[in-house]
PDB file of C-alpha atoms in Angstrom:
ATOM      1  CA  MET F 946      -0.136  -0.198  -0.191  1.00  0.00           C
ATOM      2  CA  VAL F 947       1.362   3.568  -0.892  1.00  0.00           C
ATOM      3  CA  TYR F 948       0.801   6.575   1.586  1.00  0.00           C
ATOM      4  CA  GLU F 949       0.473  10.203   0.335  1.00  0.00           C
ATOM      5  CA  ILE F 950       1.957  12.094   3.586  1.00  0.00           C
ATOM      6  CA  PRO F 951       0.641  16.154   3.581  1.00  0.00           C
ATOM      7  CA  LEU F 952       3.534  18.664   2.604  1.00  0.00           C
ATOM      8  CA  ARG F 953       5.111  20.344   5.289  1.00  0.00           C
ATOM      9  CA  PHE F 954       7.604  22.846   5.703  1.00  0.00           C
ATOM     10  CA  ASN F 955       8.422  26.466   6.870  1.00  0.00           C
ATOM     11  CA  LYS F 956      10.194  29.617   6.065  1.00  0.00           C
ATOM     12  CA  ALA F 957      12.327  29.604   9.559  1.00  0.00           C
ATOM     13  CA  ALA F 958      13.557  26.373   9.086  1.00  0.00           C
ATOM     14  CA  VAL F 959      14.393  26.942   5.741  1.00  0.00           C
ATOM     15  CA  PHE F 960      16.131  30.373   6.664  1.00  0.00           C
ATOM     16  CA  GLN F 961      17.824  28.436   9.073  1.00  0.00           C
ATOM     17  CA  GLN F 962      19.327  25.859   7.222  1.00  0.00           C
ATOM     18  CA  MET F 963      20.635  28.725   4.574  1.00  0.00           C
ATOM     19  CA  HIS F 964      21.961  30.629   7.287  1.00  0.00           C
ATOM     20  CA  ILE F 965      19.291  33.577   6.482  1.00  0.00           C
ATOM     21  CA  SER F 966      18.472  35.539   9.279  1.00  0.00           C
ATOM     22  CA  LYS F 967      16.922  39.555   8.682  1.00  0.00           C
ATOM     23  CA  ASP F 968      20.196  40.930   9.383  1.00  0.00           C
ATOM     24  CA  SER F 969      21.416  39.450   6.054  1.00  0.00           C
ATOM     25  CA  ASN F 970      22.394  41.370   3.181  1.00  0.00           C
ATOM     26  CA  HIS F 971      19.650  41.193   0.607  1.00  0.00           C
ATOM     27  CA  TYR F 972      16.933  39.453   3.304  1.00  0.00           C
ATOM     28  CA  ASP F 973      13.870  41.386   1.345  1.00  0.00           C
ATOM     29  CA  GLU F 974      14.915  39.354  -1.453  1.00  0.00           C
ATOM     30  CA  PHE F 975      15.500  35.914   0.099  1.00  0.00           C
ATOM     31  CA  ASP F 976      12.054  36.513   1.439  1.00  0.00           C
ATOM     32  CA  ARG F 977      10.361  37.665  -1.618  1.00  0.00           C
ATOM     33  CA  VAL F 978      11.942  34.576  -3.511  1.00  0.00           C
ATOM     34  CA  TYR F 979      10.494  32.276  -0.533  1.00  0.00           C
ATOM     35  CA  LYS F 980       7.220  33.539  -1.025  1.00  0.00           C
ATOM     36  CA  GLU F 981       7.243  32.568  -4.819  1.00  0.00           C
ATOM     37  CA  LEU F 982       8.435  29.250  -4.115  1.00  0.00           C
ATOM     38  CA  GLU F 983       5.854  28.675  -1.070  1.00  0.00           C
ATOM     39  CA  GLN F 984       2.996  28.429  -3.767  1.00  0.00           C
ATOM     40  CA  GLU F 985       5.249  26.908  -6.356  1.00  0.00           C
ATOM     41  CA  ILE F 986       6.338  24.036  -4.314  1.00  0.00           C
ATOM     42  CA  PRO F 987       3.294  22.258  -4.113  1.00  0.00           C
ATOM     43  CA  THR F 988       2.826  21.688  -7.862  1.00  0.00           C
ATOM     44  CA  TYR F 989       6.187  19.993  -8.186  1.00  0.00           C
ATOM     45  CA  ALA F 990       6.187  17.658  -4.881  1.00  0.00           C
ATOM     46  CA  ILE F 991       4.263  15.197  -3.832  1.00  0.00           C
ATOM     47  CA  ALA F 992       5.333  12.973  -0.376  1.00  0.00           C
ATOM     48  CA  LYS F 993       4.477   9.257  -0.943  1.00  0.00           C
ATOM     49  CA  GLY F 994       5.809   6.482   0.972  1.00  0.00           C
ATOM     50  CA  THR F 995       5.527   2.398   1.697  1.00  0.00           C
ATOM     51  CA  PHE F 996       6.431  -0.067   3.997  1.00  0.00           C
ATOM     52  CA  THR F 997       6.416  -3.601   4.763  1.00  0.00           C
ATOM     53  CA  LEU F 998       6.753  -5.898   7.692  1.00  0.00           C
ATOM     54  CA  ASN F 999       9.266  -9.078   6.856  1.00  0.00           C
ATOM     55  CA  GLU F1000      10.691 -11.626   9.035  1.00  0.00           C
ATOM     56  CA  ALA F1001      14.683 -10.408   9.866  1.00  0.00           C
ATOM     57  CA  ALA F1002      16.321 -13.689   9.155  1.00  0.00           C
ATOM     58  CA  ASP F1003      19.999 -12.797   9.206  1.00  0.00           C
ATOM     59  CA  ILE F1004      19.414  -9.394   7.223  1.00  0.00           C
ATOM     60  CA  GLY F1005      19.277  -7.346  10.407  1.00  0.00           C
ATOM     61  CA  ARG F1006      22.375  -8.283  11.664  1.00  0.00           C
ATOM     62  CA  LEU F1007      23.900  -7.446   8.309  1.00  0.00           C
ATOM     63  CA  ILE F1008      22.576  -3.978   8.455  1.00  0.00           C
ATOM     64  CA  HIS F1009      23.176  -3.114  11.719  1.00  0.00           C
ATOM     65  CA  GLU F1010      24.217  -4.550  14.935  1.00  0.00           C
ATOM     66  CA  GLY F1011      21.428  -3.025  16.878  1.00  0.00           C
ATOM     67  CA  LEU F1012      19.036  -5.128  14.245  1.00  0.00           C
ATOM     68  CA  SER F1013      20.656  -8.133  15.207  1.00  0.00           C
ATOM     69  CA  GLU F1014      18.216  -9.450  17.755  1.00  0.00           C
ATOM     70  CA  VAL F1015      14.854  -8.750  16.218  1.00  0.00           C
ATOM     71  CA  SER F1016      12.358 -10.849  14.544  1.00  0.00           C
ATOM     72  CA  HIS F1017      10.906  -8.891  11.881  1.00  0.00           C
ATOM     73  CA  LEU F1018      12.401  -5.998   9.755  1.00  0.00           C
ATOM     74  CA  VAL F1019       9.866  -2.458   8.582  1.00  0.00           C
ATOM     75  CA  TYR F1020      11.348  -1.652   5.360  1.00  0.00           C
ATOM     76  CA  VAL F1021      10.573   1.900   4.582  1.00  0.00           C
ATOM     77  CA  VAL F1022      10.901   3.637   1.278  1.00  0.00           C
ATOM     78  CA  LEU F1023       9.881   7.544   0.900  1.00  0.00           C
ATOM     79  CA  THR F1024      10.090   9.900  -1.969  1.00  0.00           C
ATOM     80  CA  LEU F1025       9.125  13.330  -3.259  1.00  0.00           C
ATOM     81  CA  GLY F1026       9.104  12.112  -7.163  1.00  0.00           C
ATOM     82  CA  SER F1027      11.075  13.488  -9.770  1.00  0.00           C
ATOM     83  CA  GLU F1028       9.476  16.741 -10.827  1.00  0.00           C
ATOM     84  CA  ILE F1029      10.989  18.537  -7.775  1.00  0.00           C
ATOM     85  CA  SER F1030      14.695  17.793  -8.682  1.00  0.00           C
ATOM     86  CA  SER F1031      13.998  18.798 -12.262  1.00  0.00           C
ATOM     87  CA  PHE F1032      12.376  22.144 -11.071  1.00  0.00           C
ATOM     88  CA  SER F1033      15.574  22.723  -8.547  1.00  0.00           C
ATOM     89  CA  THR F1034      17.743  21.864 -11.982  1.00  0.00           C
ATOM     90  CA  SER F1035      15.867  23.957 -14.078  1.00  0.00           C
ATOM     91  CA  TYR F1036      16.741  26.878 -11.827  1.00  0.00           C
ATOM     92  CA  PHE F1037      20.776  26.304 -11.780  1.00  0.00           C
ATOM     93  CA  GLU F1038      20.276  25.776 -15.674  1.00  0.00           C
ATOM     94  CA  GLN F1039      18.876  29.302 -15.920  1.00  0.00           C
ATOM     95  CA  LYS F1040      21.709  30.415 -13.496  1.00  0.00           C
ATOM     96  CA  ASN F1041      19.027  31.243 -10.774  1.00  0.00           C
ATOM     97  CA  PHE F1042      20.984  29.790  -8.000  1.00  0.00           C
ATOM     98  CA  LEU F1043      19.225  31.436  -5.236  1.00  0.00           C
ATOM     99  CA  LYS F1044      16.388  29.765  -6.452  1.00  0.00           C
ATOM    100  CA  GLY F1045      17.762  26.426  -7.228  1.00  0.00           C
ATOM    101  CA  MET F1046      19.281  26.413  -3.654  1.00  0.00           C
ATOM    102  CA  MET F1047      16.195  27.361  -1.902  1.00  0.00           C
ATOM    103  CA  VAL F1048      13.871  24.663  -4.015  1.00  0.00           C
ATOM    104  CA  ASP F1049      16.603  22.114  -2.839  1.00  0.00           C
ATOM    105  CA  GLN F1050      16.595  23.416   0.460  1.00  0.00           C
ATOM    106  CA  ILE F1051      12.873  23.118   0.568  1.00  0.00           C
ATOM    107  CA  ALA F1052      12.871  19.379  -0.671  1.00  0.00           C
ATOM    108  CA  ASP F1053      15.361  18.135   1.885  1.00  0.00           C
ATOM    109  CA  GLN F1054      12.835  19.539   4.843  1.00  0.00           C
ATOM    110  CA  LEU F1055       9.948  18.535   2.808  1.00  0.00           C
ATOM    111  CA  LEU F1056      11.494  15.011   2.816  1.00  0.00           C
ATOM    112  CA  PHE F1057      12.496  14.664   6.499  1.00  0.00           C
ATOM    113  CA  ASN F1058       9.364  16.335   7.651  1.00  0.00           C
ATOM    114  CA  ALA F1059       7.604  13.556   5.574  1.00  0.00           C
ATOM    115  CA  SER F1060       9.733  10.638   7.282  1.00  0.00           C
ATOM    116  CA  ASP F1061       8.767  12.210  10.604  1.00  0.00           C
ATOM    117  CA  ASP F1062       5.257  12.034   9.696  1.00  0.00           C
ATOM    118  CA  PHE F1063       5.080   8.982   8.232  1.00  0.00           C
ATOM    119  CA  TYR F1064       6.473   7.336  11.559  1.00  0.00           C
ATOM    120  CA  HIS F1065       3.237   7.912  13.097  1.00  0.00           C
ATOM    121  CA  ILE F1066       1.322   6.025  10.115  1.00  0.00           C
ATOM    122  CA  ILE F1067       3.832   3.280  10.512  1.00  0.00           C
ATOM    123  CA  ARG F1068       3.575   2.892  14.257  1.00  0.00           C
ATOM    124  CA  GLU F1069      -0.225   2.578  13.990  1.00  0.00           C
ATOM    125  CA  GLU F1070       0.064   0.006  11.734  1.00  0.00           C
ATOM    126  CA  ILE F1071       2.781  -2.153  13.115  1.00  0.00           C
ATOM    127  CA  TYR F1072       2.375  -1.224  16.821  1.00  0.00           C
ATOM    128  CA  ARG F1073      -1.222  -0.736  17.754  1.00  0.00           C
ATOM    129  CA  LYS F1074      -2.540  -3.063  14.997  1.00  0.00           C
ATOM    130  CA  ARG F1075      -0.031  -6.062  14.804  1.00  0.00           C
ATOM    131  CA  ASN F1076       1.595  -5.637  18.526  1.00  0.00           C
ATOM    132  CA  PHE F1077       4.906  -5.268  16.938  1.00  0.00           C
ATOM    133  CA  SER F1078       7.035  -2.821  19.081  1.00  0.00           C
ATOM    134  CA  LEU F1079       9.621  -0.928  16.995  1.00  0.00           C
ATOM    135  CA  THR F1080      13.542   0.124  17.287  1.00  0.00           C
ATOM    136  CA  GLU F1081      14.753   3.195  16.108  1.00  0.00           C
ATOM    137  CA  ARG F1082      15.037   4.024  12.692  1.00  0.00           C
ATOM    138  CA  TYR F1083      18.450   2.823  10.658  1.00  0.00           C
ATOM    139  CA  CYS F1084      18.865   4.526   7.652  1.00  0.00           C
ATOM    140  CA  PRO F1085      22.106   3.347   5.358  1.00  0.00           C
ATOM    141  CA  ASP F1086      24.559   6.025   4.806  1.00  0.00           C
ATOM    142  CA  ASP F1087      28.229   5.699   3.756  1.00  0.00           C
ATOM    143  CA  TYR F1088      30.008   4.334   7.293  1.00  0.00           C
ATOM    144  CA  TYR F1089      27.832   2.887  10.243  1.00  0.00           C
ATOM    145  CA  ILE F1090      25.311   1.208   7.759  1.00  0.00           C
ATOM    146  CA  PRO F1091      26.581   0.524   4.362  1.00  0.00           C
ATOM    147  CA  ILE F1092      25.435   2.063   1.640  1.00  0.00           C
ATOM    148  CA  GLN F1093      24.453  -0.990  -0.298  1.00  0.00           C
ATOM    149  CA  ASN F1094      21.829  -1.660   1.936  1.00  0.00           C
ATOM    150  CA  GLN F1095      19.597   0.784   0.114  1.00  0.00           C
ATOM    151  CA  ALA F1096      19.383  -1.943  -2.835  1.00  0.00           C
ATOM    152  CA  ILE F1097      17.579  -4.441  -0.212  1.00  0.00           C
ATOM    153  CA  ILE F1098      15.220  -2.243   1.464  1.00  0.00           C
ATOM    154  CA  LEU F1099      14.093  -1.339  -2.248  1.00  0.00           C
ATOM    155  CA  GLU F1100      13.614  -4.936  -3.186  1.00  0.00           C
ATOM    156  CA  ARG F1101      11.539  -5.713  -0.285  1.00  0.00           C
ATOM    157  CA  VAL F1102       9.256  -2.897  -0.698  1.00  0.00           C
ATOM    158  CA  ASP F1103       6.133  -2.893  -3.361  1.00  0.00           C
ATOM    159  CA  ASN F1104       7.691  -0.371  -5.387  1.00  0.00           C
ATOM    160  CA  TYR F1105       5.288  -0.520  -8.620  1.00  0.00           C
ATOM    161  CA  GLU F1106       3.548   2.566  -7.798  1.00  0.00           C
ATOM    162  CA  LEU F1107       6.512   4.926  -6.442  1.00  0.00           C
ATOM    163  CA  ASP F1108       8.667   3.877  -9.606  1.00  0.00           C
ATOM    164  CA  ILE F1109      12.009   4.201  -7.784  1.00  0.00           C
ATOM    165  CA  SER F1110      15.218   3.219  -9.278  1.00  0.00           C
ATOM    166  CA  ILE F1111      18.662   2.457  -7.772  1.00  0.00           C
ATOM    167  CA  THR F1112      22.226   3.503  -9.447  1.00  0.00           C
ATOM    168  CA  GLU F1113      25.215   1.217  -9.897  1.00  0.00           C
ATOM    169  CA  GLY F1114      26.542   3.516  -6.631  1.00  0.00           C
ATOM    170  CA  TYR F1115      23.494   2.520  -4.736  1.00  0.00           C
ATOM    171  CA  MET F1116      21.854   6.088  -4.860  1.00  0.00           C
ATOM    172  CA  TYR F1117      18.252   6.411  -5.271  1.00  0.00           C
ATOM    173  CA  ASN F1118      16.378   7.634  -8.281  1.00  0.00           C
ATOM    174  CA  PRO F1119      14.605  10.290  -7.983  1.00  0.00           C
ATOM    175  CA  PRO F1120      17.076  11.937  -5.926  1.00  0.00           C
ATOM    176  CA  LYS F1121      14.902  13.058  -3.187  1.00  0.00           C
ATOM    177  CA  THR F1122      14.148   9.332  -1.827  1.00  0.00           C
ATOM    178  CA  MET F1123      14.762   7.610   1.364  1.00  0.00           C
ATOM    179  CA  GLY F1124      15.040   4.299   2.498  1.00  0.00           C
ATOM    180  CA  TYR F1125      15.535   3.052   5.764  1.00  0.00           C
ATOM    181  CA  VAL F1126      14.518   0.028   8.181  1.00  0.00           C
ATOM    182  CA  TYR F1127      13.020  -0.432  11.841  1.00  0.00           C
ATOM    183  CA  GLY F1128      13.485  -3.464  13.660  1.00  0.00           C
ATOM    184  CA  ALA F1129      10.251  -5.107  14.847  1.00  0.00           C
ATOM    185  CA  ASP F1130       9.377  -7.496  17.569  1.00  0.00           C
ATOM    186  CA  GLN F1131       6.890  -8.583  20.091  1.00  0.00           C
ATOM    187  CA  ASN F1132       9.240  -8.920  22.823  1.00  0.00           C
ATOM    188  CA  ILE F1133      11.031  -5.527  22.969  1.00  0.00           C
ATOM    189  CA  ILE F1134       9.773  -1.770  23.889  1.00  0.00           C
ATOM    190  CA  THR F1135       9.230   0.757  21.362  1.00  0.00           C
ATOM    191  CA  ALA F1136      11.781   3.298  21.013  1.00  0.00           C
ATOM    192  CA  ASP F1137      11.289   6.425  22.804  1.00  0.00           C
ATOM    193  CA  LYS F1138      12.290   8.382  19.595  1.00  0.00           C
ATOM    194  CA  ASP F1139      12.187   7.493  15.622  1.00  0.00           C
ATOM    195  CA  HIS F1140      15.639   8.833  14.611  1.00  0.00           C
ATOM    196  CA  ASP F1141      18.886   9.353  16.821  1.00  0.00           C
ATOM    197  CA  CYS F1142      21.598  11.100  14.832  1.00  0.00           C
ATOM    198  CA  LYS F1143      24.132   9.092  16.479  1.00  0.00           C
ATOM    199  CA  PHE F1144      23.180   6.097  13.645  1.00  0.00           C
ATOM    200  CA  CYS F1145      24.125   8.641  11.100  1.00  0.00           C
ATOM    201  CA  SER F1146      27.747   9.313   9.581  1.00  0.00           C
ATOM    202  CA  ASN F1147      26.719  12.346   7.691  1.00  0.00           C
ATOM    203  CA  PHE F1148      27.980  14.818  10.372  1.00  0.00           C
ATOM    204  CA  GLU F1149      27.530  17.570   7.669  1.00  0.00           C
ATOM    205  CA  CYS F1150      23.897  17.249   7.682  1.00  0.00           C
ATOM    206  CA  GLU F1151      22.070  20.650   8.045  1.00  0.00           C
ATOM    207  CA  PHE F1152      19.389  18.963  10.138  1.00  0.00           C
ATOM    208  CA  ARG F1153      21.241  17.429  12.592  1.00  0.00           C
ATOM    209  CA  SER F1154      21.677  20.040  15.111  1.00  0.00           C
ATOM    210  CA  ASP F1155      18.151  19.845  14.906  1.00  0.00           C
ATOM    211  CA  PHE F1156      17.176  15.909  15.722  1.00  0.00           C
ATOM    212  CA  GLU F1157      19.800  16.230  18.222  1.00  0.00           C
ATOM    213  CA  LYS F1158      18.160  18.790  20.217  1.00  0.00           C
ATOM    214  CA  ILE F1159      14.924  16.680  20.520  1.00  0.00           C
ATOM    215  CA  CYS F1160      17.322  13.223  21.104  1.00  0.00           C
TER     216      CYS F1160
END
């Protein structure tokens, strides 16, 4: 089953990630561009996700040692589709770098926010209805969890409607796509939080400090 997640982003967060403040030079221009994009973005992005609950077998421990003892894994894929990346690229091709960068930043925020909101749907289906408690989220990256696991995740979900492919370097296409897993077991306690930055090696992530404030 494919779920559609409402789009959620806001100026304060976008400007914070882009290091824009009211004291910034050309703030009025940044504000004008944001207001234009705020109206345009919903035309080019739609957040859709799917997940599946499978027996873990030996795959859990291969992904991360934190998944070595659970009976099941929940594989999750979430995407904004291809149009939002094309929208950003079109501005770069026009040498309108401000709009291109701002679209890209908004898209990143949309994707992270959608993953947070999707967690509540997953928790309802897996924990409330099927009685499986969930671990924290484990997302493939370049260090802690091998990026090759992105292919495994994609293989295990129903990808027909989402139409996501994977490159030889194990990156998703469309680019604004996430794949991750939760451990699931009827004999564990559900984790206090969905996401923990300590499991991610992307230390330059603009969202890291925001997550660490609540983790």
